[in-house]
Amino acid sequence: MHNFIMNDAIKEKYSRAPHKPGVYIFYGKRGEHLYIGKARDIKKRLASYIFGEAPSPRIAAMLRNAVELDWIITDNELEALILEANLIRQYKPRYNVELRDDKRYPYIKITNEPFPRLTIARRKSNDGALYFGPYADRTGAVRLMRLIRRLFRIRICKYELPPKRKLRACILFDIGRCLGPCIGACTEEEYARAVDEVVMFLKGKRTELLDRLRAQMEQAADEMRFEEAARLRDTISELSKLLVPQKMDSDLGDRDFVGLAVGGGIGVAMIFRVRQGAMIARQTVPLTVPRKVNVSEALTEFLLRFYSQDPDMPPEILVSDMPTEKEEVERTLSDIRGRKVTIKVPQRGEKYETMKLVLRNAELIHGELIIQKKKVHIPYGVLELERLLNIPRTPNRIEAFDISNFGSDTIVASMVQFVAGRANKQGYRHYKIKTVVGQDDFASMREVVFRRYRRLLDEGKQLPDLILVDGGKGQLSAALQSLDKLGLKGKIPVVAIAKRLDELYLPGKSEPVSLPKDSAAIRLLQRIRDEAHRFAITYSRKSHRRKALALELMEIQGIGQKRAELLLKKFGSIKNIASASIDQIVTETKIPRKIAEKLKSELAKIVD
């Protein structure tokens, strides 16, 4: 085994890994995807991480940061390869692709010109161009663009065509990577045909594209254009390898596959999302299912609730079991979508095999949840809180907010997270208030609650079961306003706790309520409230100290606010800056050497 410590949960999960092909996923502390890989045998591949030779530094770093492991089984390795590519494009795992400052995923763009260009775009624009993607990172998009250029010879230059003056062909034409429209080496019709073929390739229209190229090859051979026929033959050969149809990436069109497993008071809905024949995402939705509710009843409730909030509802939803009141569900979903939605249970063929795969994954995760449920101990205070506040679900995950003012110019907020009644410090966050001028606790609470849950929604992360805010009616109202703005009104219970009397303010109640003084529930809320306050105060003092240090540095000629903040960020303290060499300061901060020398000289006068 490797000499670094691997998370016990991962090692325990590995022991239950299947000897089947599929995709495995490592998750970080915040539930983010760290690494997605494929395997012919999932268990053997995972064993290589745990028992094999020392991994590369990248994989070693990933394993040190991983806290959870999951997998999706497939029918064969090639299917796993396609699924892996789609999931990487969807989630952009940290250790699969290079981290970049720009968080937008790039698109391949075909411009709207007489002779369209192939280029990379960071966002879609309403300019009449065709956009394909997004792709996981620029490197992957560039590689695909190079492949397209080699196979279809579409230009990438920025010339305005047809040209107003005579142009010279570039090297790409000379090496056969461009059709050369800039020098009239092809007609507009010939070039348009090549662009059509690129579009067919990017849309996955395999049969139509290959048939078209074969016809062109035969025509070229009949006309004794043997060099062109040979080029087309090579293109067809390469595309035939690239475009092998698979179950996960075939003619399944636009539809969702929904499999549901229930039992033991728990349900798991597994959704495989297929668009243009390719599986683009997998979603797992745990459910609380009363023990007497059967699969068909649970499926009816799930479909109505899930798709009522889904902006990407497909025209067809394939399910593992027929929901009760099928016609009513179809009618309701059709009204939401604005176009017809049909619900079917596949009976045979490719869709039936895919549904079996979906259901198998749902059952696998359902079994995991049953095991976890038996292991998890929920403290009495959490259960009592659920009962006394009459909230709809057990508040296993509680997030609490506190605002701290250290003078009107230093306003910060804290958010602490408790899971199963215990502090989860990996989930703690602190915030600098950005939009509020002066001391305004209500506006500050509005800002921080909005920022926190907008981010969770954007990233598809888990929302809390209960939100606790430090304060009274005003703070409660501010938090509710932000949740309403995010479309979360009524979806997350919120309670405010006053500092002095430990009274609770609840939505819709004009007067505060008091829990029994000796109850485990009030002690839990007090502990969470006090921890949020401690965390906010600690961060506030740190921010104030750093600001004071920055002001001290700004007394030195050539050091403004940005440079002062950068120096403190890189070195931590004035003493560390003074101890650093001039070369270190220049390298770490890019500050000009003359200013770095001046800085060192001045600090030497005030630092022992």
Coordinates of C-alpha atoms in Angstrom, one line a residue:
M1 CA 0.0 0.0 0.0
H2 CA 1.2 3.6 -0.7
N3 CA 2.9 5.5 2.1
F4 CA 0.2 8.2 2.2
I5 CA -3.0 7.8 4.2
M6 CA -6.1 6.9 2.2
N7 CA -9.5 7.8 3.5
D8 CA -11.1 4.8 5.4
A9 CA -14.4 5.4 3.6
I10 CA -12.7 4.9 0.3
K11 CA -11.0 1.7 1.4
E12 CA -14.2 0.3 2.8
K13 CA -16.1 1.3 -0.4
Y14 CA -13.4 -0.4 -2.5
S15 CA -14.1 -3.7 -0.7
R16 CA -17.6 -3.7 -2.3
A17 CA -16.5 -2.6 -5.8
P18 CA -17.8 -4.9 -8.6
H19 CA -15.6 -6.9 -11.0
K20 CA -17.4 -5.2 -13.9
P21 CA -16.6 -2.6 -16.6
G22 CA -17.6 1.0 -15.9
V23 CA -16.6 4.4 -14.7
Y24 CA -15.3 5.3 -11.2
I25 CA -15.5 8.7 -9.6
F26 CA -13.4 10.2 -6.7
Y27 CA -15.1 13.1 -4.8
G28 CA -13.5 15.8 -2.6
K29 CA -14.5 17.2 0.8
R30 CA -17.2 19.4 -0.7
G31 CA -18.7 16.8 -2.9
E32 CA -16.8 18.0 -6.0
H33 CA -15.7 15.6 -8.7
L34 CA -11.9 15.2 -8.3
Y35 CA -11.2 12.4 -10.8
I36 CA -13.3 10.3 -13.3
G37 CA -11.7 7.2 -14.8
K38 CA -12.8 4.2 -16.8
A39 CA -12.0 0.5 -16.3
R40 CA -12.6 -2.9 -17.8
D41 CA -12.7 -4.2 -14.2
I42 CA -13.6 -1.5 -11.7
K43 CA -12.3 -3.5 -8.7
K44 CA -9.0 -4.3 -10.3
R45 CA -8.5 -0.7 -11.4
L46 CA -9.2 0.6 -7.9
A47 CA -6.9 -2.0 -6.4
S48 CA -4.0 -0.5 -8.5
Y49 CA -4.5 2.8 -6.7
I50 CA -4.4 1.2 -3.2
F51 CA -2.0 -1.7 -3.6
G52 CA -0.1 -1.0 -6.8
E53 CA 3.1 0.9 -7.4
A54 CA 3.5 4.5 -6.4
P55 CA 1.2 6.6 -8.5
S56 CA 2.1 9.8 -10.4
P57 CA 2.3 13.0 -8.3
R58 CA -1.0 14.1 -9.8
I59 CA -2.9 10.9 -8.9
A60 CA -1.2 10.9 -5.5
A61 CA -2.4 14.4 -4.8
M62 CA -5.9 13.4 -5.9
L63 CA -5.9 10.4 -3.6
R64 CA -4.9 12.5 -0.6
N65 CA -7.8 14.9 -1.2
A66 CA -10.4 12.3 -2.0
V67 CA -13.0 11.5 0.7
E68 CA -15.6 9.5 -1.2
L69 CA -15.7 7.0 -4.1
D70 CA -18.5 6.0 -6.5
W71 CA -18.9 4.1 -9.7
I72 CA -21.3 3.5 -12.6
I73 CA -21.3 0.0 -14.2
T74 CA -21.6 -0.4 -18.0
D75 CA -21.9 -3.4 -20.3
N76 CA -18.4 -3.0 -21.9
E77 CA -15.2 -1.1 -21.8
L78 CA -15.9 1.0 -24.9
E79 CA -19.2 2.1 -23.5
A80 CA -17.3 3.1 -20.3
L81 CA -14.9 5.1 -22.4
I82 CA -17.7 7.1 -24.0
L83 CA -19.4 7.6 -20.7
E84 CA -16.2 8.7 -19.1
A85 CA -15.7 11.4 -21.8
N86 CA -19.2 12.7 -21.4
L87 CA -18.9 12.9 -17.6
I88 CA -15.5 14.6 -17.7
R89 CA -17.0 17.2 -20.2
Q90 CA -20.0 17.7 -17.8
Y91 CA -18.1 18.0 -14.5
K92 CA -14.6 19.1 -15.4
P93 CA -12.9 17.2 -12.5
R94 CA -9.9 18.9 -11.0
Y95 CA -7.5 16.1 -11.6
N96 CA -8.6 15.2 -15.1
V97 CA -8.0 18.6 -16.7
E98 CA -5.8 21.5 -16.1
L99 CA -7.2 24.2 -13.7
R100 CA -7.9 27.5 -15.4
D101 CA -8.9 30.9 -14.2
D102 CA -11.7 31.2 -16.8
K103 CA -14.5 29.0 -15.5
R104 CA -16.5 29.0 -18.8
Y105 CA -16.3 25.9 -20.9
P106 CA -15.2 26.6 -24.5
Y107 CA -17.3 25.9 -27.6
I108 CA -16.2 25.0 -31.1
K109 CA -17.6 27.7 -33.4
I110 CA -18.4 27.7 -37.1
T111 CA -18.7 31.3 -38.1
N112 CA -21.5 32.8 -40.2
E113 CA -19.5 33.8 -43.3
P114 CA -19.5 32.9 -47.0
F115 CA -16.5 30.7 -46.2
P116 CA -17.1 29.8 -42.5
R117 CA -14.1 29.6 -40.2
L118 CA -13.5 27.1 -37.4
T119 CA -12.6 28.7 -34.1
I120 CA -12.8 28.4 -30.3
A121 CA -15.4 30.6 -28.4
R122 CA -15.7 31.1 -24.7
R123 CA -19.4 31.8 -24.8
K124 CA -22.3 31.6 -27.2
S125 CA -23.3 34.8 -29.0
N126 CA -26.4 35.6 -31.1
D127 CA -24.3 36.1 -34.3
G128 CA -25.8 33.5 -36.5
A129 CA -22.8 31.1 -36.0
L130 CA -23.0 27.5 -35.1
Y131 CA -21.8 26.5 -31.7
F132 CA -20.9 23.0 -30.5
G133 CA -20.1 22.1 -26.9
P134 CA -19.3 23.1 -24.3
Y135 CA -16.1 21.1 -23.8
A136 CA -14.3 20.4 -20.6
D137 CA -11.4 22.6 -21.3
R138 CA -9.7 24.5 -24.2
T139 CA -7.1 21.8 -24.7
G140 CA -9.8 19.2 -25.5
A141 CA -11.6 21.5 -27.8
V142 CA -8.3 22.4 -29.7
R143 CA -7.5 18.7 -30.1
L144 CA -11.0 18.1 -31.6
M145 CA -10.6 21.2 -33.9
R146 CA -7.2 19.9 -35.1
L147 CA -8.9 16.6 -36.0
I148 CA -11.6 18.3 -37.9
R149 CA -9.1 20.4 -39.7
R150 CA -7.2 17.3 -40.7
L151 CA -10.2 15.4 -41.9
F152 CA -12.3 18.1 -43.5
R153 CA -9.8 20.9 -44.2
I154 CA -11.9 23.9 -42.9
R155 CA -10.0 27.2 -42.6
I156 CA -9.0 28.8 -39.4
C157 CA -7.5 32.1 -40.7
K158 CA -9.2 35.5 -40.2
Y159 CA -9.1 36.6 -43.8
E160 CA -12.3 38.3 -45.1
L161 CA -13.4 36.1 -47.9
P162 CA -13.9 36.4 -50.8
P163 CA -10.7 38.5 -50.7
K164 CA -10.6 42.1 -52.0
R165 CA -6.9 41.6 -53.0
K166 CA -4.8 38.7 -54.0
L167 CA -3.6 36.5 -51.2
R168 CA -0.9 33.9 -50.7
A169 CA -1.8 30.4 -49.5
C170 CA -0.6 29.6 -46.0
I171 CA 1.3 26.5 -45.0
L172 CA -1.9 24.7 -43.9
F173 CA -3.0 24.6 -47.6
D174 CA 0.5 23.4 -48.6
I175 CA 0.3 20.4 -46.2
G176 CA -3.3 19.5 -47.1
R177 CA -5.0 20.9 -43.9
C178 CA -7.1 23.6 -45.7
L179 CA -9.1 23.7 -48.9
G180 CA -7.6 27.1 -49.7
P181 CA -10.6 29.3 -50.4
C182 CA -8.4 32.3 -49.9
I183 CA -6.7 31.6 -53.3
G184 CA -9.7 30.2 -55.1
A185 CA -8.5 26.6 -54.8
C186 CA -12.1 25.5 -54.1
T187 CA -15.6 26.8 -55.0
E188 CA -18.0 28.2 -52.4
E189 CA -20.2 25.1 -53.1
E190 CA -17.3 22.7 -52.4
Y191 CA -16.4 24.5 -49.3
A192 CA -20.0 24.5 -48.1
R193 CA -20.2 20.8 -48.6
A194 CA -17.1 20.3 -46.3
V195 CA -18.7 22.6 -43.7
D196 CA -21.9 20.4 -43.9
E197 CA -19.8 17.4 -43.2
V198 CA -18.2 19.0 -40.2
V199 CA -21.7 19.8 -38.8
M200 CA -22.8 16.2 -39.4
F201 CA -19.6 15.0 -37.6
L202 CA -20.2 17.2 -34.6
K203 CA -23.9 16.3 -34.4
G204 CA -23.0 12.6 -34.4
K205 CA -24.8 11.7 -37.7
R206 CA -22.6 8.7 -38.4
T207 CA -24.4 6.8 -41.0
E208 CA -25.4 9.8 -43.1
L209 CA -21.8 11.2 -43.0
L210 CA -20.1 7.9 -43.9
D211 CA -22.6 7.2 -46.7
R212 CA -21.9 10.7 -48.1
L213 CA -18.2 10.3 -48.0
R214 CA -18.3 6.8 -49.6
A215 CA -20.3 8.2 -52.5
Q216 CA -17.8 11.0 -52.9
M217 CA -14.9 8.4 -52.9
E218 CA -16.6 6.3 -55.5
Q219 CA -17.3 9.3 -57.7
A220 CA -13.7 10.5 -57.4
A221 CA -12.5 7.0 -58.4
D222 CA -14.8 6.9 -61.4
E223 CA -13.5 10.3 -62.5
M224 CA -9.9 9.0 -62.0
R225 CA -9.1 11.5 -59.3
F226 CA -7.2 8.8 -57.4
E227 CA -5.4 11.1 -55.0
E228 CA -8.7 12.5 -53.8
A229 CA -10.3 9.1 -53.6
A230 CA -7.4 7.9 -51.4
R231 CA -7.8 10.9 -49.1
L232 CA -11.5 10.2 -48.8
R233 CA -10.7 6.5 -48.1
D234 CA -8.4 7.4 -45.3
T235 CA -11.0 9.9 -43.8
I236 CA -13.7 7.2 -43.9
S237 CA -11.4 4.7 -42.2
E238 CA -10.5 7.1 -39.4
L239 CA -14.1 8.2 -38.9
S240 CA -15.3 4.6 -38.9
K241 CA -13.1 4.0 -35.9
L242 CA -14.1 7.2 -34.1
L243 CA -17.9 6.9 -34.8
V244 CA -18.5 3.3 -33.7
P245 CA -22.1 3.3 -32.4
Q246 CA -22.5 2.2 -28.8
K247 CA -25.5 1.8 -26.5
M248 CA -24.6 4.9 -24.5
D249 CA -23.9 6.9 -27.7
S250 CA -26.2 5.7 -30.4
D251 CA -29.6 6.6 -31.9
L252 CA -31.3 7.1 -28.5
G253 CA -32.2 10.7 -29.4
D254 CA -33.3 13.1 -26.7
R255 CA -34.8 11.3 -23.7
D256 CA -34.2 10.5 -20.1
F257 CA -34.0 7.0 -18.6
V258 CA -35.4 6.9 -15.0
G259 CA -34.9 3.9 -12.8
L260 CA -36.2 3.7 -9.2
A261 CA -35.3 1.4 -6.4
V262 CA -37.1 1.6 -3.1
G263 CA -37.1 -0.3 0.3
G264 CA -36.4 0.3 3.9
G265 CA -38.0 3.7 3.9
I266 CA -35.4 4.9 1.3
G267 CA -35.7 5.3 -2.4
V268 CA -33.1 6.1 -5.1
A269 CA -34.0 7.6 -8.5
M270 CA -31.3 7.2 -11.1
I271 CA -31.6 9.4 -14.2
F272 CA -29.4 8.9 -17.3
R273 CA -29.8 12.0 -19.5
V274 CA -29.3 11.3 -23.3
R275 CA -29.2 14.2 -25.8
Q276 CA -28.6 13.8 -29.5
G277 CA -27.8 10.1 -28.8
A278 CA -25.1 10.8 -26.3
M279 CA -25.3 10.3 -22.5
I280 CA -24.4 13.7 -21.1
A281 CA -25.1 13.3 -17.4
R282 CA -26.1 11.0 -14.6
Q283 CA -28.2 12.2 -11.7
T284 CA -28.8 10.4 -8.5
V285 CA -31.7 11.6 -6.3
P286 CA -32.2 9.9 -2.9
L287 CA -35.8 9.9 -1.7
T288 CA -37.6 9.3 1.6
V289 CA -40.3 6.7 0.7
P290 CA -42.9 5.6 3.3
R291 CA -42.7 1.8 3.7
K292 CA -46.1 1.1 2.4
V293 CA -45.6 3.1 -0.9
N294 CA -44.8 0.9 -3.9
V295 CA -42.5 1.7 -6.8
S296 CA -45.2 2.9 -9.2
E297 CA -46.6 5.3 -6.6
A298 CA -43.2 6.6 -5.6
L299 CA -42.4 7.1 -9.3
T300 CA -45.5 9.2 -9.9
E301 CA -44.5 11.5 -7.0
F302 CA -40.9 11.7 -8.2
L303 CA -41.7 12.5 -11.9
L304 CA -44.0 15.3 -11.0
R305 CA -41.7 16.9 -8.4
F306 CA -38.4 16.5 -10.3
Y307 CA -39.5 17.6 -13.7
S308 CA -41.6 20.5 -12.4
Q309 CA -38.2 22.2 -11.7
D310 CA -36.3 20.9 -14.7
P311 CA -35.6 23.3 -17.5
D312 CA -34.3 20.5 -19.8
M313 CA -37.3 18.2 -19.9
P314 CA -37.0 15.8 -22.9
P315 CA -40.0 14.8 -25.1
E316 CA -39.7 11.2 -23.9
I317 CA -39.1 9.7 -20.4
L318 CA -38.4 6.0 -20.2
V319 CA -39.0 4.5 -16.8
S320 CA -38.3 1.2 -15.0
D321 CA -41.9 0.8 -13.9
M322 CA -45.2 2.4 -15.1
P323 CA -46.3 5.2 -12.7
T324 CA -49.8 5.2 -11.4
E325 CA -52.0 7.8 -13.1
K326 CA -49.7 7.7 -16.2
E327 CA -52.0 9.8 -18.3
E328 CA -52.3 12.5 -15.6
V329 CA -48.5 12.7 -15.2
E330 CA -48.0 13.0 -19.0
R331 CA -50.6 15.7 -19.2
T332 CA -49.1 17.7 -16.3
L333 CA -45.5 17.4 -17.7
S334 CA -46.7 18.3 -21.2
D335 CA -48.3 21.5 -19.8
I336 CA -45.0 22.3 -18.0
R337 CA -42.9 21.7 -21.1
G338 CA -45.3 23.4 -23.5
R339 CA -45.0 20.4 -25.8
K340 CA -45.9 16.8 -25.6
V341 CA -44.2 14.5 -23.2
T342 CA -44.6 10.7 -23.3
I343 CA -43.8 8.2 -20.6
K344 CA -42.9 4.6 -21.5
V345 CA -41.5 1.4 -20.1
P346 CA -39.1 -0.1 -22.7
Q347 CA -39.9 -3.7 -23.5
R348 CA -37.1 -4.8 -25.8
G349 CA -34.0 -3.9 -27.8
E350 CA -31.4 -1.2 -27.0
K351 CA -33.6 1.0 -24.8
Y352 CA -34.6 -2.0 -22.7
E353 CA -30.9 -2.9 -22.2
T354 CA -30.1 0.7 -21.3
M355 CA -32.9 0.7 -18.8
K356 CA -31.6 -2.4 -17.1
L357 CA -28.3 -0.7 -16.7
V358 CA -30.0 2.4 -15.2
L359 CA -32.0 0.2 -12.7
R360 CA -28.9 -1.8 -11.8
N361 CA -27.1 1.4 -10.8
A362 CA -30.1 2.6 -8.9
E363 CA -30.3 -0.7 -7.0
L364 CA -26.5 -0.5 -6.3
I365 CA -26.7 2.9 -4.7
H366 CA -29.9 2.1 -2.9
G367 CA -28.1 -0.8 -1.2
E368 CA -25.3 1.6 -0.2
L369 CA -27.8 4.0 1.4
I370 CA -29.4 1.2 3.4
I371 CA -26.0 0.3 4.8
Q372 CA -25.2 3.9 5.6
K373 CA -28.6 4.4 7.3
K374 CA -27.8 1.5 9.6
K375 CA -24.4 3.0 10.5
V376 CA -25.4 6.7 11.0
H377 CA -26.3 7.8 14.5
I378 CA -28.6 10.9 14.6
P379 CA -28.2 12.7 17.9
Y380 CA -31.3 13.2 20.0
G381 CA -31.0 17.0 19.7
V382 CA -31.4 16.8 16.0
L383 CA -34.5 14.6 16.2
E384 CA -36.0 16.8 18.9
L385 CA -35.4 19.9 16.8
E386 CA -37.3 18.2 13.9
R387 CA -40.3 17.5 16.3
L388 CA -40.4 20.8 18.2
L389 CA -40.0 23.0 15.1
N390 CA -42.3 20.8 13.0
I391 CA -40.1 20.9 10.0
P392 CA -40.6 18.4 7.1
R393 CA -37.4 16.4 7.3
T394 CA -34.7 15.6 9.8
P395 CA -32.3 18.6 10.0
N396 CA -29.2 16.4 9.6
R397 CA -27.3 19.2 7.8
I398 CA -27.6 22.6 9.4
E399 CA -25.9 25.8 8.2
A400 CA -25.7 28.9 10.4
F401 CA -24.8 32.5 9.5
D402 CA -23.4 35.4 11.6
I403 CA -22.5 38.9 10.7
S404 CA -19.5 40.6 12.5
N405 CA -18.8 44.4 12.4
F406 CA -15.3 45.6 13.3
G407 CA -16.0 49.2 12.5
S408 CA -18.0 50.2 9.5
D409 CA -15.2 49.6 7.1
T410 CA -14.7 45.9 8.1
I411 CA -17.9 43.8 7.8
V412 CA -17.5 40.1 7.5
A413 CA -19.8 37.1 7.7
S414 CA -19.4 33.5 8.7
M415 CA -21.2 30.3 7.8
V416 CA -20.7 27.1 9.8
Q417 CA -22.0 23.7 9.0
F418 CA -23.1 21.0 11.4
V419 CA -23.8 17.5 10.1
A420 CA -25.5 15.0 12.4
G421 CA -25.1 17.4 15.3
R422 CA -21.4 17.8 14.9
A423 CA -19.3 20.6 13.4
N424 CA -18.1 19.9 9.9
K425 CA -15.2 22.3 9.6
Q426 CA -14.6 21.4 6.0
G427 CA -17.9 23.0 5.3
Y428 CA -17.1 26.3 7.0
R429 CA -17.0 29.5 4.9
H430 CA -16.3 33.1 5.6
Y431 CA -17.2 36.1 3.5
K432 CA -16.2 39.7 3.0
I433 CA -19.3 41.8 2.5
K434 CA -19.0 43.4 -0.9
T435 CA -22.3 45.3 -1.6
V436 CA -23.1 47.0 1.7
V437 CA -22.0 50.5 2.7
G438 CA -21.8 51.2 6.4
Q439 CA -23.1 48.9 9.2
D440 CA -26.3 47.2 7.9
D441 CA -26.7 43.7 9.4
F442 CA -29.9 43.1 7.4
A443 CA -28.4 43.9 4.0
S444 CA -25.2 42.0 4.9
M445 CA -27.3 38.9 5.8
R446 CA -29.2 39.3 2.5
E447 CA -25.9 39.3 0.6
V448 CA -24.2 36.4 2.3
V449 CA -27.3 34.1 2.1
F450 CA -27.8 34.9 -1.5
R451 CA -24.1 34.3 -2.4
R452 CA -24.0 31.0 -0.5
Y453 CA -27.0 29.4 -2.1
R454 CA -26.6 30.8 -5.5
R455 CA -23.2 29.0 -5.6
L456 CA -24.7 25.8 -4.3
L457 CA -27.4 25.9 -7.0
D458 CA -24.9 26.8 -9.7
E459 CA -22.7 23.9 -8.7
G460 CA -25.5 21.4 -8.1
K461 CA -24.4 20.9 -4.6
Q462 CA -26.5 19.6 -1.6
L463 CA -28.7 22.2 0.1
P464 CA -29.0 22.2 3.9
D465 CA -32.0 20.7 5.8
L466 CA -32.2 23.8 8.1
I467 CA -30.7 27.4 8.0
L468 CA -30.0 29.2 11.3
V469 CA -29.4 32.9 11.3
D470 CA -28.0 34.9 14.3
G471 CA -30.5 37.7 15.1
G472 CA -34.1 38.4 15.2
K473 CA -37.0 39.3 12.8
G474 CA -34.9 41.6 10.6
Q475 CA -32.2 39.0 10.0
L476 CA -34.8 36.3 9.4
S477 CA -36.6 38.5 6.9
A478 CA -33.4 39.3 5.1
A479 CA -32.5 35.6 4.7
L480 CA -36.0 34.7 3.4
Q481 CA -35.8 37.5 0.8
S482 CA -32.6 36.1 -0.6
L483 CA -34.0 32.5 -0.7
D484 CA -37.1 33.9 -2.4
K485 CA -35.0 35.6 -5.0
L486 CA -33.2 32.3 -5.7
G487 CA -36.5 30.4 -6.1
L488 CA -35.9 28.5 -2.8
K489 CA -38.9 30.1 -0.9
G490 CA -40.4 27.4 1.4
K491 CA -37.9 24.8 0.3
I492 CA -35.5 25.1 3.2
P493 CA -36.7 25.8 6.7
V494 CA -35.2 28.9 8.3
V495 CA -35.0 30.0 11.9
A496 CA -33.4 33.0 13.7
I497 CA -32.1 32.8 17.2
A498 CA -31.7 35.9 19.3
K499 CA -28.5 36.3 21.3
R500 CA -29.8 37.4 24.7
L501 CA -32.9 35.4 25.4
D502 CA -32.4 32.4 23.1
E503 CA -35.8 33.1 21.5
L504 CA -36.5 31.7 18.1
Y505 CA -38.1 33.6 15.3
L506 CA -39.9 31.5 12.7
P507 CA -41.3 32.5 9.3
G508 CA -45.0 33.5 9.4
K509 CA -45.0 34.0 13.2
S510 CA -45.2 37.5 14.6
E511 CA -43.9 36.6 18.1
P512 CA -40.8 34.6 19.0
V513 CA -41.2 31.1 20.4
S514 CA -39.1 29.6 23.2
L515 CA -38.0 26.0 23.4
P516 CA -37.7 24.3 26.8
K517 CA -34.6 25.6 28.5
D518 CA -33.3 22.1 29.2
S519 CA -34.1 20.6 25.8
A520 CA -31.3 19.0 23.7
A521 CA -32.7 21.0 20.7
I522 CA -32.1 24.4 22.2
R523 CA -28.6 23.4 23.4
L524 CA -27.8 22.3 19.9
L525 CA -28.9 25.6 18.4
Q526 CA -27.0 27.5 21.0
R527 CA -23.8 25.6 20.2
I528 CA -24.2 26.2 16.5
R529 CA -25.0 29.9 17.0
D530 CA -22.0 30.4 19.3
E531 CA -19.7 28.6 16.8
A532 CA -20.9 30.8 14.0
H533 CA -20.2 33.9 16.2
R534 CA -16.7 32.6 17.2
F535 CA -15.8 31.9 13.6
A536 CA -17.0 35.3 12.4
I537 CA -15.2 37.2 15.2
T538 CA -11.9 35.3 14.5
Y539 CA -12.1 36.2 10.8
S540 CA -13.1 39.8 11.5
R541 CA -10.1 40.3 13.8
K542 CA -7.8 38.7 11.2
S543 CA -9.2 40.9 8.4
H544 CA -8.8 44.0 10.6
R545 CA -5.2 43.1 11.5
R546 CA -4.4 42.5 7.8
K547 CA -5.9 45.8 6.9
A548 CA -3.8 47.6 9.5
L549 CA -0.7 45.9 8.2
A550 CA -1.6 46.9 4.7
L551 CA -1.9 50.5 5.7
E552 CA 1.5 50.3 7.3
L553 CA 3.1 48.9 4.1
M554 CA 1.3 51.6 2.1
E555 CA 3.4 54.2 3.9
I556 CA 6.4 53.0 1.8
Q557 CA 6.8 54.7 -1.6
G558 CA 5.7 52.6 -4.5
I559 CA 3.5 50.3 -2.4
G560 CA -0.2 50.9 -3.0
Q561 CA -3.2 49.0 -1.6
K562 CA -3.1 46.2 -4.2
R563 CA 0.6 45.6 -3.7
A564 CA 0.3 45.7 0.0
E565 CA -2.5 43.1 0.0
L566 CA -0.6 40.9 -2.4
L567 CA 2.5 41.0 -0.2
L568 CA 0.5 40.0 2.8
K569 CA -1.2 37.3 0.9
K570 CA 2.1 35.8 -0.3
F571 CA 4.1 36.2 2.9
G572 CA 1.6 36.4 5.7
S573 CA 3.2 39.1 7.8
I574 CA 5.5 42.1 7.7
K575 CA 8.2 40.1 9.5
N576 CA 8.1 37.4 6.8
I577 CA 8.3 40.1 4.1
A578 CA 11.4 41.6 5.8
S579 CA 13.0 38.2 6.0
A580 CA 12.4 37.4 2.4
S581 CA 15.1 38.1 -0.2
I582 CA 14.6 40.7 -2.9
D583 CA 14.6 37.9 -5.5
Q584 CA 11.8 36.1 -3.6
I585 CA 9.7 39.3 -3.4
V586 CA 10.1 40.0 -7.1
T587 CA 9.4 36.3 -8.1
E588 CA 6.3 35.9 -5.8
T589 CA 4.7 39.3 -6.4
K590 CA 6.1 40.6 -9.8
I591 CA 6.9 43.9 -8.0
P592 CA 9.6 45.9 -9.9
R593 CA 13.1 45.2 -8.4
K594 CA 13.7 48.9 -7.5
I595 CA 10.5 49.0 -5.4
A596 CA 11.4 45.6 -3.8
E597 CA 14.8 47.1 -2.8
K598 CA 13.1 50.2 -1.4
L599 CA 10.6 48.0 0.5
K600 CA 13.5 45.9 2.0
S601 CA 15.4 49.0 3.0
E602 CA 12.4 50.6 4.8
L603 CA 11.3 47.4 6.5
A604 CA 14.9 46.9 7.8
K605 CA 14.4 50.2 9.8
I606 CA 11.3 49.0 11.6
V607 CA 11.7 45.2 11.9
D608 CA 14.2 43.7 14.3

